[in-house]
Amino acid sequence: MCGIAGILLKRDGVAVDTGRALIDMLDGCQHRGPDSTGFALYGGEEKGQLKLRFYVGSDNEAGDAIGRLKGVFREHGADIVADERVGGCYRAVVRFGGDLQRFSYAVEHAAKVLSIGESLEIVKDVGGAHDVDDVYDVHVFKGSHGLGHVRLATESDVKPEASHPFWATGFSDVAIVHNGQITNYWKMRRRLERRGFAFATDNDSELIAVYLADKLSQGVALKDALASSIDDMDGTFSFLVSTKDEIGYAKDRLAAKPMIMFENDDLIAIASEEVSLNRLFPGRALDTREPPPGSYDTWSRSI
Amino acid sequence: MVTIDLSGLEIRRANERIREAAAAGESVEVLNPDARHHIGVGVIHPVDIHVRGSAGYFCAGLTDTPRFHVESNVGWGLADNMYRGSVVVGGNAGAIAGVAIRGAEVVIKGNMGSRAGQVMKKGTLLCCGNANFMAGYMMYGGRMVILGQSGERLGEDMTGGEIFLGGELRSLGSDAELVDTESAEIDEVLAFLDRYEIPFKGAFRKVVNAGKKLRYGAAERQVRSIPYFGFSGDSDYWNRKIQEDVYIKSQIGRYRVRGYGGARELPHLSDLAFRKDIAMAAVGDDPVGDVEMRTKIGGKNGANPLDLTMPVLIAPMSYGALSRSAKQAVAIASGMAGIAENTGEGGMSDAQRDAAGQLIFQMLGGRLGWNIHDMNRADGLEIYISQGAKPGFGGQLMAKKVTKELAEIRGIPAGIDLRSPSRHPDILGADDLVIKVEELREATGYRLPVSVKLGAGRIHDDIKIAVKDGFDFVELDGMQGSTGAGGAEVMEYVGIPTISAICEAETALASIGRRDDIEIVLMGGLRDGVDAVKGLCLGADAIALGTAAIIAGGCIACMQCHVGQCVTGIATQDPEHEARYKSKVEARHIYTFLESVRWQIAAIVKALGYADVRQLRRDDLVALTPEAAEIAGLPYEPGLRDAGPFRAAG
């Protein structure tokens, strides 16, 4: 039960800081989810390097977890370029050229993975948008696109790792945010598990990330993957997905969850409520659009 | 003209100023609205309100007579429950525009989102652009005009009213049909367009309810009822009740509907006993005077709490299920006893309002009888999510009880088998619910406690949502609760027992450290002061009595509440039957019963060694059955099973 937001700058040179924009949009709909807040941020990729983020907490076990992680890095030939601890998170940039899925399942055993990608970094923790920004400095982030999420935990716990965005475990640079409930979660999850995919949580939203990443890895275009998700997923959903250079949305056939978007030559911004979009353009009435039930679309950067 | 700049102003302060201005007859201009929610809710004066920009959710909601002008877009729930007055929106509207309107004129120059006009009852909803999925969903009356495309499933499950479509028909909803138009009604539509200066040249098609689902296909044959006390029969297998069920179903081909409570043996409060032997405890002549019982409920977040002389309320029961006279008797008794009464689904009557000292006004998905004026004269508001006797289902009122007068109050066509919506149009999750709760608070100036009624299902999750969404208290209703009409199997087999409900709620709230942030009123088959004390021991802050109060007021437990021919005049809308009911006499009986509950609570509290009901603890109880021990996490004491609730000493 949540609020979602996404933004993509269509070209370089647009005077919008994506980190700041997402903080503002999420602050605008924080009433939809006071428990935790998260961001999926894209930008600053370096060839041959992976950015990894883990939730290690802040107690004594954090050091042990980081030790275990460094061991796994060594085993899989991932050389650390830089690393740091921020809040409850351990962030590492590594040079890596091996099998990503095997590597990510291996690090999963050492610590809770938040994200792995060349461009993607997921920041999420308990508290509101400003609380999370205070710890993780999301506002300094100036990337090309990103997603955001505020969460009101209903069935699963209020824990950083149970909050959104969800990274598609095993697949570089794919993240989703979701508002709603996937009711055929276990059926779909078992289907994907039989095909060898691992799940890091029992949260239904993670399923969307893995489902889409699986399609992408089979060479299916993001737009087509979104189309099939509407057929395959049961329940209520409005979700956003992002890859290294695209964002997209899908909305269930019952239109049970809100979504509204604003687009101009510079950017596309999507949110649960127009009040979030207006945070980007205060004092201005926007020409917005509510996507119809059962619809989907994608946008990519024109570079 | 009063100008209010929303940049840098809390919506709560803005709404206070809008209402003040409106009361003084001043028009209002709202600057920098930036799609904020709840703009102008609760206005009840005929003034112009100009919103210079876009508004968010529930703009103009819960209002009567104002004229709103919104320059750009609006979010979900435009003009929610608006009685008279008008809204003109220059841009697009989100989902459920015109939800539950009762006479308002709503004009949307652009497109409108899904489920527009859901449960609307009267007035006109005009969309100049395209409508979306399920426009006119479950509408009860009024007129919808769509100049553009219809969207899918137009008029889905509509009960009454008319939809005029100027553009392309994508598809018709279930139980909707196209009919010929008459020139007079088209002239009226065109006159409406003229009035709002909307040019339109095309022709209209008209969609109405096809009438296939308004009544059950076959009526259930009346048979001599088996009294409740013989209901379970001699055999637990092919007994009289099973035989009767099979026989009736062979005639009607569907489930049966009946009233009253479930008849299955389930773990209940009677499976618990007091740990201490209190049979011989000296309670003196006046335990009531010796025990502090006054209880305030609903003040956790700054609202004016209910102030009860004992931790007891009347459970929600509707005018509709019950006769006006029976509701009046309960209200009088509750006032005499100094406790709170509840309207249930069917709206509030003057007689009930005047008789009840404190009255909770209940809001259900159909928004039947719901309105801003009665909200303003209530002492508490309650959002009904579900009820213990039939969680997940809406109310049922058979045609016999849907009289002209009752239909008028509820805003529905008379003579239908009313199956109330089981869902709210604007509550599809915890995130929507929080916005709804705020709307109710905004509309009533944060004066009233807002509660949620939860029929016990997934209490462990639901109660956490209730506290996170900021409710002041929750009315937790277990499976042993009764109803005026429900599917027989549902009443027996759906839900969880009352003791499970309270124990799950306590565990869940403790797990997130939020027990002190919400109050719990427990109901669902509580019968007397003994049950009340056990409920309080398990953690409830107060309990509510429904069936017990009705029995005290003359109910003979024939289980035919749904039929509408109640011989006692309680569960009927037939004037001849109702004439038999003597409200004042029965009010005295109900009051006397409530005083017996008061005495019992006081006596047991005192016998347990306390001077205040708030001192009761879980540890005061033991369980008499393994099931109850497991559910409540209490010590299992089978040796006390035959000793009676208070246990004779020695």
PDB file of C-alpha atoms in Angstrom, chain A residues 1-2 31-32 35 152-155 158 179 181 253-258 272-275 278 281-288 290 292-293, chain B residues 32 34-37 53-54 57 72-73 76 92-95 113-115 132-133 428-432 434-435 438 458 461 464-465 468-469:
ATOM      1  CA  MET A   1       0.000   0.000   0.000  1.00  0.00           C
ATOM      2  CA  CYS A   2       1.954   2.906  -1.245  1.00  0.00           C
ATOM      3  CA  HIS A  31       0.529  10.300   3.362  1.00  0.00           C
ATOM      4  CA  ARG A  32       0.203   7.182   1.211  1.00  0.00           C
ATOM      5  CA  ASP A  35       6.707   3.618   7.045  1.00  0.00           C
ATOM      6  CA  LEU A 152       2.719   1.678   4.258  1.00  0.00           C
ATOM      7  CA  ALA A 153       3.561  -1.859   5.335  1.00  0.00           C
ATOM      8  CA  THR A 154       0.479  -4.056   5.490  1.00  0.00           C
ATOM      9  CA  GLU A 155       1.364  -7.718   5.434  1.00  0.00           C
ATOM     10  CA  VAL A 158       8.663  -2.499   8.288  1.00  0.00           C
ATOM     11  CA  ASN A 179       1.326   0.182  -5.642  1.00  0.00           C
ATOM     12  CA  GLN A 181      -1.233  -6.291  -4.478  1.00  0.00           C
ATOM     13  CA  ARG A 253      -7.463  -3.837 -15.852  1.00  0.00           C
ATOM     14  CA  LEU A 254      -9.592  -2.775 -12.909  1.00  0.00           C
ATOM     15  CA  ALA A 255      -7.919   0.623 -12.535  1.00  0.00           C
ATOM     16  CA  ALA A 256      -7.961   0.103  -8.808  1.00  0.00           C
ATOM     17  CA  LYS A 257      -4.764   2.032  -8.149  1.00  0.00           C
ATOM     18  CA  PRO A 258      -4.129   5.611  -9.188  1.00  0.00           C
ATOM     19  CA  SER A 272       0.289   8.170  -7.867  1.00  0.00           C
ATOM     20  CA  GLU A 273      -1.207  11.594  -7.387  1.00  0.00           C
ATOM     21  CA  GLU A 274      -1.083  14.893  -9.252  1.00  0.00           C
ATOM     22  CA  VAL A 275      -0.043  16.623  -6.030  1.00  0.00           C
ATOM     23  CA  ASN A 278       2.781  19.691  -8.947  1.00  0.00           C
ATOM     24  CA  PHE A 281       5.989  22.792 -10.972  1.00  0.00           C
ATOM     25  CA  PRO A 282       4.571  24.739  -8.025  1.00  0.00           C
ATOM     26  CA  GLY A 283       1.830  27.229  -8.762  1.00  0.00           C
ATOM     27  CA  ARG A 284       1.190  25.843 -12.224  1.00  0.00           C
ATOM     28  CA  ALA A 285      -1.844  23.917 -13.437  1.00  0.00           C
ATOM     29  CA  LEU A 286      -0.452  20.973 -15.388  1.00  0.00           C
ATOM     30  CA  ASP A 287      -1.803  19.302 -18.462  1.00  0.00           C
ATOM     31  CA  THR A 288      -1.792  15.785 -17.032  1.00  0.00           C
ATOM     32  CA  GLU A 290      -4.436   9.456 -16.335  1.00  0.00           C
ATOM     33  CA  PRO A 292      -6.556   3.941 -18.796  1.00  0.00           C
ATOM     34  CA  PRO A 293      -6.997   0.511 -17.163  1.00  0.00           C
TER      35      PRO A 293
ATOM     36  CA  ASN B  32      -1.792  27.911  -5.798  1.00  0.00           C
ATOM     37  CA  ASP B  34      -1.202  22.586  -6.691  1.00  0.00           C
ATOM     38  CA  ALA B  35      -3.469  19.533  -6.715  1.00  0.00           C
ATOM     39  CA  ARG B  36      -3.770  19.446  -2.936  1.00  0.00           C
ATOM     40  CA  HIS B  37      -6.438  17.140  -1.503  1.00  0.00           C
ATOM     41  CA  GLY B  53      -5.415  25.680 -10.812  1.00  0.00           C
ATOM     42  CA  SER B  54      -5.743  21.931 -10.190  1.00  0.00           C
ATOM     43  CA  TYR B  57      -8.743  14.176  -4.179  1.00  0.00           C
ATOM     44  CA  SER B  72      -7.792  22.818 -14.359  1.00  0.00           C
ATOM     45  CA  ASN B  73      -7.813  19.161 -13.220  1.00  0.00           C
ATOM     46  CA  TRP B  76     -10.162  11.117  -7.429  1.00  0.00           C
ATOM     47  CA  ASN B  92      -9.832  16.334 -16.507  1.00  0.00           C
ATOM     48  CA  ALA B  93     -11.183  14.486 -13.488  1.00  0.00           C
ATOM     49  CA  GLY B  94      -9.632  11.393 -11.910  1.00  0.00           C
ATOM     50  CA  ALA B  95     -11.455   8.207 -10.988  1.00  0.00           C
ATOM     51  CA  GLY B 113     -11.410   8.551 -14.950  1.00  0.00           C
ATOM     52  CA  SER B 114     -12.762   5.112 -14.124  1.00  0.00           C
ATOM     53  CA  ARG B 115     -15.961   4.325 -12.249  1.00  0.00           C
ATOM     54  CA  ASN B 132     -13.417   5.590 -18.804  1.00  0.00           C
ATOM     55  CA  PHE B 133     -13.851   2.063 -17.455  1.00  0.00           C
ATOM     56  CA  LEU B 428      -9.224   0.201  -2.429  1.00  0.00           C
ATOM     57  CA  GLY B 429      -6.332  -0.051  -0.029  1.00  0.00           C
ATOM     58  CA  ALA B 430      -4.745   1.398   3.073  1.00  0.00           C
ATOM     59  CA  ASP B 431      -3.296   4.254   1.024  1.00  0.00           C
ATOM     60  CA  ASP B 432      -6.704   5.416  -0.241  1.00  0.00           C
ATOM     61  CA  VAL B 434      -5.864   7.358   4.820  1.00  0.00           C
ATOM     62  CA  ILE B 435      -7.026  10.048   2.380  1.00  0.00           C
ATOM     63  CA  GLU B 438      -8.655  12.810   6.394  1.00  0.00           C
ATOM     64  CA  ARG B 458      -7.274 -10.957   8.641  1.00  0.00           C
ATOM     65  CA  ASP B 461      -2.896  -7.225   9.157  1.00  0.00           C
ATOM     66  CA  LYS B 464      -2.102  -2.514  11.857  1.00  0.00           C
ATOM     67  CA  ILE B 465      -3.555  -0.663   8.881  1.00  0.00           C
ATOM     68  CA  LYS B 468      -1.327   3.454  10.719  1.00  0.00           C
ATOM     69  CA  ASP B 469      -4.201   5.179   8.953  1.00  0.00           C
TER      70      ASP B 469
END
